[in-house]
XYZ file of C-alpha atoms in Angstrom:
531
model
C 259.450 -109.000 -0.702
C 257.728 -109.094 2.610
C 256.111 -106.235 4.408
C 256.601 -104.301 6.590
C 259.563 -102.215 5.393
C 262.314 -100.990 7.660
C 261.493 -98.307 10.216
C 257.884 -99.338 10.810
C 256.112 -101.526 13.209
C 252.561 -101.770 11.909
C 251.907 -101.460 8.208
C 248.271 -100.980 8.914
C 248.773 -98.955 12.066
C 246.357 -96.154 11.164
C 243.713 -98.638 10.045
C 243.796 -100.377 13.401
C 244.224 -97.446 15.734
C 243.649 -93.827 14.759
C 245.416 -92.572 17.876
C 249.118 -91.981 18.063
C 251.152 -95.089 18.684
C 254.523 -94.460 20.246
C 255.812 -97.914 19.278
C 255.922 -96.722 15.690
C 258.759 -94.382 16.616
C 260.955 -97.000 18.237
C 264.394 -97.929 16.864
C 264.965 -101.073 14.889
C 266.160 -104.074 16.839
C 269.688 -105.388 16.377
C 268.366 -108.765 15.268
C 266.459 -107.212 12.420
C 269.488 -105.114 11.475
C 271.495 -108.367 11.270
C 268.922 -109.940 8.938
C 268.839 -106.835 6.792
C 272.639 -106.808 6.587
C 272.635 -110.425 5.415
C 269.914 -109.673 2.851
C 271.793 -106.640 1.605
C 274.989 -108.667 1.048
C 272.978 -111.315 -0.838
C 271.381 -108.545 -2.872
C 274.741 -107.071 -3.848
C 275.894 -110.533 -4.902
C 272.670 -111.019 -6.833
C 272.975 -107.693 -8.634
C 276.537 -108.521 -9.658
C 275.794 -112.096 -10.847
C 272.629 -111.156 -12.702
C 274.420 -108.149 -14.232
C 276.994 -110.582 -15.604
C 274.196 -112.748 -17.044
C 272.554 -109.725 -18.661
C 275.918 -108.685 -20.123
C 276.485 -112.179 -21.585
C 273.006 -112.690 -22.961
C 272.740 -109.269 -24.603
C 276.238 -108.835 -26.058
C 278.373 -111.978 -25.952
C 276.247 -114.681 -27.630
C 275.289 -115.458 -31.211
C 272.069 -117.094 -30.013
C 269.032 -115.570 -28.391
C 268.077 -116.222 -24.769
C 264.895 -114.166 -24.307
C 263.468 -116.012 -21.294
C 266.843 -116.328 -19.566
C 267.525 -112.652 -20.240
C 264.166 -111.577 -18.894
C 264.616 -113.833 -15.841
C 268.044 -112.265 -15.182
C 266.457 -108.806 -15.440
C 263.768 -109.784 -12.930
C 266.317 -111.204 -10.504
C 268.426 -108.084 -10.860
C 265.441 -105.878 -10.166
C 264.423 -107.899 -7.119
C 267.882 -107.606 -5.584
C 268.135 -103.886 -6.423
C 264.703 -103.204 -4.879
C 265.753 -104.973 -1.699
C 268.823 -102.767 -1.502
C 266.721 -99.703 -2.136
C 263.945 -100.511 0.357
C 266.009 -102.052 3.173
C 269.760 -101.494 2.695
C 269.747 -97.805 1.817
C 267.074 -97.067 4.425
C 269.127 -98.772 7.114
C 272.194 -96.794 6.117
C 270.311 -93.514 6.127
C 268.914 -94.208 9.612
C 272.200 -95.485 11.034
C 274.365 -92.619 9.687
C 271.668 -89.906 9.843
C 271.529 -88.975 6.140
C 268.327 -86.925 5.687
C 268.203 -86.688 1.853
C 268.772 -90.439 1.489
C 266.076 -91.158 4.090
C 263.574 -88.901 2.331
C 264.402 -90.353 -1.094
C 263.931 -93.929 0.085
C 260.722 -93.323 1.987
C 259.145 -91.099 -0.684
C 259.673 -93.803 -3.314
C 258.736 -96.719 -1.034
C 255.280 -97.218 -2.606
C 256.851 -97.405 -6.064
C 259.420 -99.925 -4.915
C 256.708 -102.006 -3.228
C 254.585 -102.147 -6.385
C 257.601 -103.019 -8.537
C 258.699 -105.761 -6.123
C 255.241 -107.312 -6.264
C 255.212 -107.213 -10.049
C 258.661 -108.848 -10.153
C 257.667 -111.566 -7.664
C 254.516 -112.290 -9.686
C 256.440 -112.469 -12.985
C 259.277 -114.792 -11.963
C 257.370 -118.137 -11.645
C 255.574 -117.618 -14.999
C 258.885 -116.807 -16.682
C 260.209 -120.123 -15.328
C 257.101 -121.837 -16.715
C 257.625 -120.238 -20.141
C 261.278 -121.315 -20.065
C 260.233 -124.906 -19.226
C 257.756 -124.907 -22.132
C 260.494 -123.679 -24.466
C 262.669 -126.558 -23.355
C 259.807 -128.915 -24.021
C 259.282 -127.585 -27.543
C 262.979 -128.155 -28.317
C 262.768 -131.707 -27.007
C 259.732 -132.324 -29.242
C 261.763 -131.210 -32.269
C 260.381 -127.743 -32.976
C 262.642 -124.984 -34.228
C 263.307 -122.433 -31.489
C 266.056 -120.530 -33.253
C 264.170 -118.938 -36.149
C 263.395 -115.242 -36.273
C 259.657 -115.956 -36.029
C 260.234 -118.027 -32.866
C 262.255 -115.143 -31.400
C 259.435 -112.698 -32.074
C 256.923 -115.102 -30.500
C 258.995 -115.386 -27.317
C 259.488 -111.619 -27.103
C 255.718 -111.213 -27.522
C 255.154 -113.693 -24.661
C 257.511 -111.709 -22.449
C 255.867 -108.387 -23.208
C 252.386 -109.859 -22.628
C 253.509 -111.514 -19.408
C 255.088 -108.386 -17.963
C 252.147 -106.217 -19.029
C 249.632 -108.589 -17.452
C 251.555 -108.783 -14.170
C 251.810 -104.987 -14.008
C 248.078 -104.614 -14.606
C 247.322 -107.089 -11.830
C 249.470 -105.190 -9.325
C 248.734 -101.609 -10.336
C 246.030 -101.381 -7.652
C 248.728 -101.265 -4.970
C 249.176 -97.544 -5.794
C 245.692 -96.964 -4.367
C 246.048 -99.293 -1.416
C 249.301 -97.966 0.050
C 250.678 -94.578 0.936
C 253.472 -93.034 3.017
C 252.239 -91.777 6.385
C 254.153 -88.953 8.063
C 254.032 -88.713 11.861
C 255.393 -85.331 13.047
C 255.531 -86.400 16.683
C 258.248 -88.972 15.967
C 261.953 -88.425 15.481
C 262.947 -87.301 11.987
C 264.378 -90.680 10.925
C 261.344 -92.579 12.266
C 258.476 -90.313 11.312
C 257.660 -91.957 7.914
C 256.340 -95.417 7.312
C 254.247 -97.329 4.796
C 250.567 -97.503 5.604
C 247.369 -98.547 3.835
C 243.969 -97.037 3.025
C 241.294 -98.983 4.900
C 238.588 -98.391 2.254
C 240.852 -99.522 -0.587
C 241.940 -102.554 1.328
C 238.332 -103.645 1.792
C 237.508 -102.937 -1.842
C 240.416 -105.054 -3.182
C 240.232 -107.705 -0.446
C 238.586 -110.469 -2.528
C 240.751 -109.732 -5.541
C 243.916 -109.952 -3.478
C 242.842 -113.211 -1.882
C 242.022 -114.840 -5.225
C 245.201 -113.550 -6.866
C 247.403 -114.709 -4.040
C 245.782 -118.174 -4.026
C 246.042 -118.606 -7.818
C 249.574 -117.244 -7.918
C 250.823 -119.485 -5.110
C 248.983 -122.738 -5.838
C 248.280 -122.739 -9.559
C 251.689 -121.480 -10.682
C 253.417 -123.986 -8.415
C 251.423 -126.911 -9.798
C 251.936 -125.758 -13.392
C 255.653 -125.341 -12.914
C 255.915 -128.730 -11.263
C 253.971 -130.424 -14.083
C 256.058 -128.763 -16.830
C 259.392 -129.791 -15.272
C 258.173 -133.345 -14.581
C 257.024 -133.683 -18.200
C 260.337 -132.398 -19.464
C 262.147 -135.073 -17.417
C 259.702 -137.722 -18.715
C 260.334 -136.762 -22.369
C 264.092 -136.821 -21.796
C 263.806 -140.335 -20.277
C 261.706 -141.410 -23.278
C 264.393 -140.108 -25.660
C 267.037 -141.830 -23.603
C 265.280 -145.189 -23.833
C 264.870 -144.723 -27.603
C 268.475 -143.767 -28.060
C 269.573 -146.743 -25.982
C 267.533 -149.133 -28.120
C 268.853 -147.677 -31.352
C 272.450 -147.478 -30.188
C 272.608 -151.083 -28.920
C 270.720 -152.777 -31.816
C 272.691 -155.248 -34.004
C 271.854 -153.251 -37.119
C 273.459 -150.201 -35.548
C 276.594 -151.921 -34.222
C 277.292 -154.581 -36.903
C 275.800 -153.414 -40.199
C 278.206 -152.284 -42.862
C 278.966 -148.696 -43.521
C 278.180 -147.759 -47.134
C 280.753 -145.018 -47.299
C 283.389 -147.195 -45.683
C 282.460 -150.019 -48.065
C 282.730 -147.769 -51.107
C 286.090 -146.450 -50.014
C 287.316 -149.979 -49.406
C 286.080 -151.059 -52.853
C 287.764 -148.127 -54.617
C 291.106 -148.760 -52.923
C 290.846 -152.466 -53.704
C 290.074 -151.816 -57.360
C 292.956 -149.422 -57.639
C 295.446 -152.037 -56.431
C 294.195 -155.221 -58.162
C 293.987 -156.537 -61.707
C 290.662 -157.651 -63.155
C 291.324 -161.328 -62.471
C 292.337 -160.667 -58.889
C 289.256 -158.540 -58.309
C 286.968 -161.314 -59.616
C 288.587 -163.957 -57.415
C 288.527 -161.656 -54.371
C 284.887 -160.741 -54.971
C 283.929 -164.404 -55.222
C 285.641 -165.133 -51.905
C 284.137 -162.051 -50.291
C 280.670 -162.823 -51.611
C 280.871 -166.339 -50.226
C 282.103 -165.052 -46.867
C 279.535 -162.290 -46.730
C 276.571 -164.515 -47.455
C 277.614 -167.007 -44.756
C 278.388 -164.313 -42.245
C 275.289 -162.186 -42.970
C 273.008 -165.103 -42.185
C 274.542 -165.335 -38.743
C 274.887 -161.669 -37.840
C 272.237 -159.642 -39.626
C 268.964 -161.041 -40.887
C 267.992 -157.731 -42.469
C 271.157 -157.718 -44.531
C 270.250 -161.177 -45.813
C 266.820 -160.058 -46.877
C 268.169 -156.973 -48.589
C 270.794 -159.022 -50.411
C 268.191 -161.546 -51.551
C 265.984 -158.790 -52.895
C 268.936 -157.218 -54.778
C 269.950 -160.586 -56.134
C 266.439 -161.291 -57.374
C 266.287 -157.901 -59.092
C 269.652 -158.561 -60.754
C 268.552 -162.046 -61.959
C 265.413 -160.500 -63.434
C 267.524 -157.837 -65.181
C 269.948 -160.424 -66.552
C 267.086 -162.631 -67.839
C 265.622 -159.604 -69.670
C 269.021 -158.850 -71.264
C 269.487 -162.509 -72.210
C 265.978 -162.652 -73.786
C 266.803 -159.522 -75.794
C 270.072 -161.083 -76.964
C 268.295 -164.326 -77.997
C 265.728 -162.389 -79.992
C 268.417 -160.422 -81.795
C 270.356 -163.613 -82.564
C 267.263 -165.369 -83.868
C 266.432 -162.438 -86.118
C 269.933 -162.307 -87.599
C 270.122 -166.100 -88.086
C 266.715 -166.265 -89.815
C 267.833 -163.439 -92.152
C 271.010 -165.371 -92.966
C 269.146 -168.644 -93.724
C 266.683 -166.852 -95.988
C 269.468 -165.218 -97.993
C 271.298 -168.538 -98.353
C 268.227 -170.406 -99.639
C 266.865 -167.874 -102.113
C 270.049 -166.267 -103.236
C 270.115 -163.083 -105.279
C 267.206 -162.594 -107.679
C 267.941 -163.547 -111.346
C 267.805 -160.870 -114.042
C 265.234 -161.231 -116.702
C 267.402 -159.716 -119.393
C 270.483 -161.855 -119.735
C 272.168 -159.727 -122.308
C 275.067 -160.663 -124.515
C 277.158 -163.592 -123.335
C 280.776 -164.079 -124.005
C 281.853 -167.159 -125.806
C 282.624 -170.123 -123.647
C 280.641 -168.837 -120.666
C 277.323 -169.946 -119.284
C 274.781 -168.676 -116.797
C 275.796 -171.203 -114.108
C 279.477 -170.240 -114.293
C 278.618 -166.591 -113.723
C 276.381 -167.414 -110.721
C 279.026 -169.343 -108.809
C 281.340 -166.371 -108.037
C 278.350 -164.234 -107.059
C 277.137 -166.908 -104.642
C 280.613 -167.157 -103.139
C 280.787 -163.414 -102.580
C 277.311 -163.414 -100.960
C 278.292 -166.349 -98.754
C 281.416 -164.536 -97.559
C 279.437 -161.340 -96.868
C 276.873 -163.345 -94.910
C 279.533 -165.024 -92.899
C 281.173 -161.675 -92.100
C 277.821 -160.246 -91.085
C 277.082 -163.277 -88.927
C 280.516 -163.086 -87.311
C 280.024 -159.348 -86.629
C 276.628 -160.000 -85.100
C 278.046 -162.756 -82.940
C 280.800 -160.360 -81.767
C 278.185 -157.741 -80.967
C 276.152 -160.225 -78.925
C 279.279 -161.459 -77.153
C 280.278 -157.863 -76.394
C 276.773 -157.114 -75.018
C 276.797 -160.294 -73.011
C 280.291 -159.484 -71.732
C 279.223 -155.947 -70.800
C 276.181 -157.248 -68.984
C 278.298 -159.781 -67.126
C 280.812 -157.097 -66.136
C 278.022 -154.804 -64.937
C 276.544 -157.709 -62.981
C 279.926 -158.479 -61.475
C 280.512 -154.799 -60.557
C 277.064 -154.499 -58.965
C 277.579 -157.750 -57.107
C 280.941 -156.498 -55.886
C 279.500 -153.220 -54.708
C 276.688 -154.995 -52.910
C 279.219 -157.354 -51.408
C 281.345 -154.436 -50.193
C 278.256 -152.890 -48.590
C 277.208 -156.115 -46.969
C 280.634 -156.910 -45.595
C 280.471 -156.481 -41.831
C 282.723 -153.753 -40.399
C 286.085 -154.596 -39.060
C 286.840 -154.904 -35.379
C 287.894 -151.246 -35.194
C 284.695 -150.037 -36.931
C 282.512 -152.108 -34.644
C 284.352 -150.826 -31.607
C 283.947 -147.218 -32.820
C 280.218 -147.768 -33.303
C 279.880 -149.183 -29.828
C 281.841 -146.292 -28.361
C 279.646 -143.799 -30.197
C 276.538 -145.578 -28.899
C 277.868 -145.526 -25.337
C 278.693 -141.789 -25.707
C 275.147 -141.020 -26.837
C 273.728 -142.969 -23.919
C 275.968 -141.089 -21.447
C 274.950 -137.802 -23.009
C 271.275 -138.637 -22.579
C 271.894 -139.750 -18.972
C 273.664 -136.473 -18.250
C 270.775 -134.468 -19.654
C 268.265 -136.412 -17.565
C 270.404 -135.871 -14.465
C 270.713 -132.162 -15.102
C 266.974 -131.748 -15.825
C 266.056 -133.742 -12.706
C 268.377 -131.866 -10.394
C 267.381 -128.536 -11.908
C 263.738 -129.371 -11.384
C 264.454 -130.220 -7.744
C 266.305 -126.928 -7.255
C 263.644 -124.783 -8.925
C 260.706 -126.475 -7.173
C 262.437 -126.404 -3.788
C 263.365 -122.714 -3.996
C 259.938 -121.744 -5.277
C 258.117 -123.870 -2.688
C 260.101 -122.492 0.259
C 259.808 -118.833 -0.773
C 256.158 -118.891 -1.762
C 255.063 -121.168 1.036
C 256.573 -118.761 3.588
C 254.943 -115.831 1.840
C 251.581 -117.588 1.586
C 251.535 -118.606 5.269
C 252.349 -115.057 6.426
C 249.687 -113.671 4.133
C 247.053 -116.019 5.557
C 248.027 -115.108 9.107
C 248.007 -111.368 8.357
C 244.559 -111.423 6.767
C 242.728 -114.105 8.716
C 244.545 -114.302 12.089
C 245.798 -110.747 12.557
C 245.263 -110.886 16.306
C 248.145 -113.273 16.784
C 250.658 -110.939 15.107
C 249.671 -107.703 16.861
C 250.866 -106.643 20.251
C 248.893 -104.600 22.799
C 250.003 -101.286 21.326
C 248.748 -102.155 17.868
C 252.199 -102.887 16.426
C 253.495 -106.130 14.952
C 255.120 -108.662 17.206
C 258.882 -109.148 16.698
C 258.569 -112.779 15.451
C 256.298 -111.631 12.615
C 258.691 -108.878 11.564
C 261.637 -111.289 11.641
C 259.598 -113.847 9.641
C 258.957 -111.228 6.977
C 262.696 -110.461 6.804
C 263.502 -114.178 6.521
C 261.007 -114.497 3.653
C 262.578 -111.504 1.873
C 266.044 -112.981 2.276
C 264.855 -116.277 0.776
C 263.594 -114.480 -2.341
C 266.847 -112.580 -2.665
C 268.894 -115.731 -2.133
C 267.014 -117.640 -4.864
C 267.670 -114.790 -7.290
C 271.337 -114.395 -6.341
C 272.315 -118.086 -6.800
C 270.778 -118.560 -10.220
C 274.112 -117.979 -11.956
C 275.569 -120.890 -9.946
C 272.701 -123.088 -11.067
C 273.457 -122.164 -14.682
C 277.150 -122.883 -14.124
C 276.476 -126.340 -12.696
C 273.673 -127.612 -14.917
C 273.981 -125.746 -18.223
C 277.207 -126.372 -20.123
C 276.330 -123.831 -22.768
C 275.973 -120.938 -20.367
C 278.854 -122.281 -18.357
C 281.139 -121.719 -21.330
C 279.793 -118.144 -21.622
C 280.545 -117.515 -17.947
C 284.088 -118.845 -18.283
C 284.656 -116.589 -21.271
C 283.725 -113.411 -19.403
C 286.675 -111.002 -18.875
C 286.429 -111.402 -15.107
C 286.696 -115.179 -15.234
C 289.494 -115.064 -17.784
C 291.379 -112.630 -15.561
C 290.763 -114.943 -12.554
C 292.121 -117.906 -14.555
C 295.141 -115.835 -15.607
C 294.801 -116.656 -19.328
C 293.975 -113.098 -20.498
C 292.636 -113.144 -24.046
C 292.363 -116.926 -24.322
C 288.814 -118.066 -24.861
C 287.291 -121.475 -24.324
C 285.889 -123.038 -27.461
C 282.120 -123.051 -27.296
C 281.497 -125.256 -30.344
C 278.943 -122.743 -31.604
C 276.742 -123.393 -28.545
C 274.755 -126.556 -29.099
C 270.999 -126.016 -29.297
C 269.810 -128.702 -26.909
C 271.799 -127.714 -23.882
C 269.354 -125.298 -22.250
C 268.109 -126.112 -18.794
C 264.954 -124.741 -17.240
C 266.506 -122.357 -14.766
């Protein structure tokens, strides 16, 4: 927030003029009271809205929002410090409340240091949030426990660093008490001239880096986020509108169609249907999907190779069996050397004839059985080939009109989703950069005038001119306004947090639906916006 605080004219009054300055005891102008009243109302709104955000992030979500939670805490603190430094002080002076006046003025240095720490931390928290968004866009996991610990460590490091950079304000500022003034005007914030000179270069460098570097870094991060979203959108558009995406067959749908067809048909009907479908598919695949044709040709070639191997194996088995049969028929059973005793009226040739007949019948039965085995194997191979061909045909069959329409609708939905994300990211970037630029530019200009052109802001009595005091109040109101409206930015550009806001008890009561909650669909991961 801007200096000087309420009830003072010059912050550096004692540094400029060691003699008593009666202008320091003057009442506050009505114009400044009006600006302070507006700022106090905005601060009350900001405390309420950021309190709701803290309540949601800490107790009502299953996901972690460390950067958004810390940002809501900083916004809440900024609004509360404005109420403490300006609102309560104005009330104590207007209604003559001594203990409230003493409490506010005695803690004014503390509130000034805390406000500077908060103002220094907010832009870097926005930068960290933008980088988190970028990591999610690039595909990194931001929901693991390790990632949560890393983000908490970043927050602790950030807040500790900002506090260390602003701790010197305790040495630079103090509360001056002027007994010659009225009770409710005798205290104001002043500075130590020696400490101001000692920390002058440090303050100049810190202010320049904080204002320029953080602005450029925040601008670059948000522009790069929008660029990556546009890149993803173009990739999604190409994939969603490609012929392979819209017209290629669905394997699961093909399998389900095949199963239902097989359940309702006989084997002959399935063969005829598969032949017709195969013929249709081949002709249609050439026209609609070249990749399907290549895949089908490769599968067909693999099947032909498999069938040729099976046929070669069958031929080898048949040749082996036939050669064994021919050898047995030509040689016959081996003759016995010992003939033994023969019955009368019988001869050796008459005994051999029945034996040869039995062997011939056995060989015929064996040959017939082998032929049946080969036919069974060939039939099994043919059935497997037909089933595989039918499955491939079912997969290669182009989807129906309804399936193609559903695919096109899904592609259009994905494209619209990407367009919405790009729009939200772009508008959010514009809001963040605009608010940051206005607030910090005003602060930076006033800082330059105060340190390098102090003669144009001081009047003849050593006090600040009214336009400078009003400019400081306007700058403070801008900071408070940017912190108070953050919940509305969330509500407009972040559907995930919008659902959380709608599910708060206050919003449910305002809608009149009591315990009814809006379904949040488990809060999609990619819906965060850098605000």
